[in-house]
Short mmCIF file of C-alpha atoms in Angstrom, two decimals:
data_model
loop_
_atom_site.label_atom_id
_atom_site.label_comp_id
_atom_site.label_asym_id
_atom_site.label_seq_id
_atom_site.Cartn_x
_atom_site.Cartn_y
_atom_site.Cartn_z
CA UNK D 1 -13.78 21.07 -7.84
CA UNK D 2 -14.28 23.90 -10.44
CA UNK D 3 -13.74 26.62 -7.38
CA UNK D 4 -11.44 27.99 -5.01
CA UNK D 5 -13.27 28.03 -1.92
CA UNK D 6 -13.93 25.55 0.90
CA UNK D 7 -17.19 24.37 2.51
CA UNK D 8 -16.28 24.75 6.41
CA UNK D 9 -18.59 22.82 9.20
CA UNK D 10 -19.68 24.23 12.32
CA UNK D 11 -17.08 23.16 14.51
CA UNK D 12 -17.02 19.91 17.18
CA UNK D 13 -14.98 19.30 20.53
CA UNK D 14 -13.63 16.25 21.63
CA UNK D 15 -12.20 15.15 24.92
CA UNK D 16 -8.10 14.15 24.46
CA UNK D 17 -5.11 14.31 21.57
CA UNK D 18 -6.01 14.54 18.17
CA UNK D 19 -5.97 10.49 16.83
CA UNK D 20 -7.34 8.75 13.90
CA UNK D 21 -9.85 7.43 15.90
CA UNK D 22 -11.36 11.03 16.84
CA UNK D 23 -11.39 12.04 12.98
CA UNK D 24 -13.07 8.50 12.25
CA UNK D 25 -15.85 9.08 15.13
CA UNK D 26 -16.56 12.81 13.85
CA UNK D 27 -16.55 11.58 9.48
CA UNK D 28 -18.77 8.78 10.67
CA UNK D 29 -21.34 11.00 12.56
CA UNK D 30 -21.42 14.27 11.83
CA UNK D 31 -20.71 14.92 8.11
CA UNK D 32 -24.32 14.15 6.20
CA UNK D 33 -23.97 11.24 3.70
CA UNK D 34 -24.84 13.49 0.85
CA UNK D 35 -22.00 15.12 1.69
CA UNK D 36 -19.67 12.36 2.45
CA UNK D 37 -20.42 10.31 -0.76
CA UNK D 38 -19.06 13.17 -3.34
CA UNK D 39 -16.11 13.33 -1.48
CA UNK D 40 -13.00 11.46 -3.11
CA UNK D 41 -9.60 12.44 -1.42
CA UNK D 42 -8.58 13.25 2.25
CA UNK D 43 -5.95 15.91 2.42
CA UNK D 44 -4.21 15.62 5.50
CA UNK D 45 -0.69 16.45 7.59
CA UNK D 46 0.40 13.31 8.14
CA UNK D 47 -1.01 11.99 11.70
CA UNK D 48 -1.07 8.71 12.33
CA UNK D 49 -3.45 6.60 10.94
CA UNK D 50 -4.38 8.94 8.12
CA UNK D 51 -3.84 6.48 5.70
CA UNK D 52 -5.94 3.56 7.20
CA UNK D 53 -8.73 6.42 7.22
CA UNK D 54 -8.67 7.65 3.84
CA UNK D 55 -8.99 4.11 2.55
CA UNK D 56 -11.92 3.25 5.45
CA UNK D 57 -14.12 5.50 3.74
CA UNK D 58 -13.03 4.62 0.21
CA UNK D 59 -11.26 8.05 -0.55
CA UNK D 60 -7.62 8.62 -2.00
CA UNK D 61 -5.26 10.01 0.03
CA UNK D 62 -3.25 13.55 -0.64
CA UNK D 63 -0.53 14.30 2.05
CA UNK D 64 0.02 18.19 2.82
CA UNK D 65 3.70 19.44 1.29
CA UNK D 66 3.89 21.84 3.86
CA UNK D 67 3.96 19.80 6.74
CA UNK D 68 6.75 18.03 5.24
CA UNK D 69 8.57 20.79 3.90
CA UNK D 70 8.09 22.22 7.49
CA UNK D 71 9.68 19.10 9.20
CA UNK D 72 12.83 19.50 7.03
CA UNK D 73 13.47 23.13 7.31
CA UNK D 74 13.58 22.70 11.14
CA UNK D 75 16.89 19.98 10.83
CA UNK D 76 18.12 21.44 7.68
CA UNK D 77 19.97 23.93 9.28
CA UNK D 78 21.39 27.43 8.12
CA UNK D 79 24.90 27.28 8.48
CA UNK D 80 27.41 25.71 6.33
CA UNK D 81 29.97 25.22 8.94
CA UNK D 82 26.74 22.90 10.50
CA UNK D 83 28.09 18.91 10.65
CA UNK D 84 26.28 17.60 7.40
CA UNK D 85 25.17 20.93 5.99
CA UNK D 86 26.22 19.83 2.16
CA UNK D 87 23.86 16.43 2.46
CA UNK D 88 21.05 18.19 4.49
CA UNK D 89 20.37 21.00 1.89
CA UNK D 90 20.51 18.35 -0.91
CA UNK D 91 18.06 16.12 0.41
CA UNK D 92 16.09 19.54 0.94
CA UNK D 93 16.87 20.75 -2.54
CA UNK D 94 15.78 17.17 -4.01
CA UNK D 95 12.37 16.75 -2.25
CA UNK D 96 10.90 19.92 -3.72
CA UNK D 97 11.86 18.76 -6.56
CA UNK D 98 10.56 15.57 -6.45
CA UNK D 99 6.94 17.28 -5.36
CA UNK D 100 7.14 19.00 -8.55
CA UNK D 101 8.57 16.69 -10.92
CA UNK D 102 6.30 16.15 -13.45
CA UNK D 103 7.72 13.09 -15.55
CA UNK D 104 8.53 9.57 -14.77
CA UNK D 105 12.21 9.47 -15.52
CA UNK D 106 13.19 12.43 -13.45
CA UNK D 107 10.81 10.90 -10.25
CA UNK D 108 13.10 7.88 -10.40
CA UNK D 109 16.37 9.81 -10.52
CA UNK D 110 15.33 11.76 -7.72
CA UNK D 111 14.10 8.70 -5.65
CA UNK D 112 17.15 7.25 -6.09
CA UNK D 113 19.18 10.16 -5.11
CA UNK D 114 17.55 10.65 -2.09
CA UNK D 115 17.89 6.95 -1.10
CA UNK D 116 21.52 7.19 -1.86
CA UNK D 117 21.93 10.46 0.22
CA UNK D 118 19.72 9.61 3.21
CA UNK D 119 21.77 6.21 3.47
CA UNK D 120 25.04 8.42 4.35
CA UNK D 121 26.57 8.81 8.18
CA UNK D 122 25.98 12.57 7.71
CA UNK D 123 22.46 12.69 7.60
CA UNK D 124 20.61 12.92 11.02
CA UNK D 125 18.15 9.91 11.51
CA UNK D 126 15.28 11.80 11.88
CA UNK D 127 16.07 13.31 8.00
CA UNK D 128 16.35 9.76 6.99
CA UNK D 129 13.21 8.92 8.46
CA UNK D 130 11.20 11.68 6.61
CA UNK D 131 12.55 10.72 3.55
CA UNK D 132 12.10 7.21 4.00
CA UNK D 133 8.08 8.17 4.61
CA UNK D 134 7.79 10.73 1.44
CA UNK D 135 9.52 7.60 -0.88
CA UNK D 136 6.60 4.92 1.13
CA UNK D 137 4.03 7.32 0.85
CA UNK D 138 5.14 9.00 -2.71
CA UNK D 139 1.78 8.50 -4.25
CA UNK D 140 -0.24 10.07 -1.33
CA UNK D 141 2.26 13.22 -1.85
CA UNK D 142 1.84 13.41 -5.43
CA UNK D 143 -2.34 12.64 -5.68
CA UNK D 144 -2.88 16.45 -6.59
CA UNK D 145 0.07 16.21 -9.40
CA UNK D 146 -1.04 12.61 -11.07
CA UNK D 147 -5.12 13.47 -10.56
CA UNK D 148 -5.17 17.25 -11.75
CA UNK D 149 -9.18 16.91 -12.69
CA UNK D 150 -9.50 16.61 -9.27
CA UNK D 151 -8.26 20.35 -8.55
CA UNK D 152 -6.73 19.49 -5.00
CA UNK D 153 -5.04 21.54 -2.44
CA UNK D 154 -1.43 19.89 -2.09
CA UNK D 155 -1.59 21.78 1.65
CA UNK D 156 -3.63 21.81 4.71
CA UNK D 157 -3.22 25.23 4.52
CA UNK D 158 -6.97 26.49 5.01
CA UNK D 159 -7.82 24.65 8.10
CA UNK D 160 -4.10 25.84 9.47
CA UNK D 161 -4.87 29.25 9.42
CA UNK D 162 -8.57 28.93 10.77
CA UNK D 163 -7.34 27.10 13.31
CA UNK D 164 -4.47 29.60 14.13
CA UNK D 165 -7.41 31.97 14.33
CA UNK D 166 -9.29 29.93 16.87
CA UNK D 167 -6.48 29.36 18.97
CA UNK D 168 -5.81 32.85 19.28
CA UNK D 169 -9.42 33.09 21.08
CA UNK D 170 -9.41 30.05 23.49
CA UNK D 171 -7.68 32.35 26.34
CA UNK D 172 -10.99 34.67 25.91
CA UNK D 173 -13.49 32.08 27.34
CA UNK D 174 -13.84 29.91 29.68
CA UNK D 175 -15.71 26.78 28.94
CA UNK D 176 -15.50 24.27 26.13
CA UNK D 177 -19.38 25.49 25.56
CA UNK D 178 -18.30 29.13 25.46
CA UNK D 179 -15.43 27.89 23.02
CA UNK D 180 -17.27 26.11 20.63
CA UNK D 181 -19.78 29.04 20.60
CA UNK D 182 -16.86 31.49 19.88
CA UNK D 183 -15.65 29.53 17.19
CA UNK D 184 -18.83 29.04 15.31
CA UNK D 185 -19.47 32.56 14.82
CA UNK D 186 -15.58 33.20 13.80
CA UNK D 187 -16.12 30.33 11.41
CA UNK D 188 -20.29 31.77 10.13
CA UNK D 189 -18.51 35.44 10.08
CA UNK D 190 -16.17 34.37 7.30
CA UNK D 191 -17.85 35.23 3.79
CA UNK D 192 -15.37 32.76 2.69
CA UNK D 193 -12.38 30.20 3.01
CA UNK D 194 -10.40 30.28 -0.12
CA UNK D 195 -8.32 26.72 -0.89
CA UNK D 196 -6.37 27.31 -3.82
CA UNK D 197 -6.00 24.33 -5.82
CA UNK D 198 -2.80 23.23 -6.62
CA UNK D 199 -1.11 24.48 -10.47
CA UNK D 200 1.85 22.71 -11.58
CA UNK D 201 4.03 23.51 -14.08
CA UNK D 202 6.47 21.48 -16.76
CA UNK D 203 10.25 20.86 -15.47
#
């Protein structure tokens, strides 16, 4: 926790979608329990299921800002002439700050806000849906803020760009075999994977 740098595994390949049930099967089996025992959050995007997985193996549960910042940015739109546009960017404006805020008062003010602002005609149902998950899951986004001894990333951000890097290769072989080879040595050829840990500062 007192570094910037992530322990990778050699990679694994499973048949289907990614699911739950495929992260459960590859935790259970093929991370050592040395290993496994000193862990104490899962950082993840949000799939489904993440939850139920984090608490299966008795870790806390950190979901990635990114992801969710992501999701917004695509319906916010850019245009003010844009049917909604003044309730869309608040709701935007209000969840990063509600990732950052650092104090109880201004949490609530902003949970509120965004309750009141989802709840009107002008914002799309899929916005009101994402910020009906952040207020559920408001703890899981805010693990890195209230547990700051833990040094967490508040992003999936290292594993995104490794895996942008070994998707860029899987049109240069031909067999899952070949595939996992290739991505082993793109993985071992890294000196390092740096996962910056998350630094907040007061409002």
């Amino acid at each position: 926790v007192d570094r910037n740098e992530a322990g990778i595994f050699n990679p694994g390949l499973l048949p289907g979608k990614e699911s739950a049930a495929a992260w459960q099967e590859i935790i259970a089996t093929r991370i050592p329990p040395s290993v496994k025992n000193r862990i104490v959050a899962l950082v993840s995007d949000g799939i489904a299921g993440d939850k139920g997985l984090a608490k299966q193996f008795g870790w806390h549960h950190q979901r990635c800002h990114f992801h969710l910042l992501k999701e917004l940015e695509k319906r916010r739109g850019k245009r003010k002439q844009l049917s909604g546009w003044t309730v869309r960017e608040q709701i935007y404006q209000d969840v990063r700050a509600l990732l950052r805020a650092r104090t109880l008062k201004r949490t609530i003010r902003l949970v509120r806000r965004l309750k009141h602002s989802s709840l009107r005609k002008e914002c799309p149902r899929k916005i009101r849906m994402i910020v009906n998950d952040l207020i559920e899951n408001l703890s899981a986004f805010r693990l890195s803020a209230t547990r700051p001894e833990w040094n967490l990333p508040n992003t999936t951000g290292v594993m995104e760009s490794l895996g942008n890097v070994i998707r860029a290769g899987v049109g240069k072989v031909r067999t899952p075999d070949a595939l996992i080879r290739w991505a082993t040595a793109v993985i071992r050829s890294h000196p390092k994977f740096v996962c910056k840990r998350t630094k907040y500062q007061p409002n």
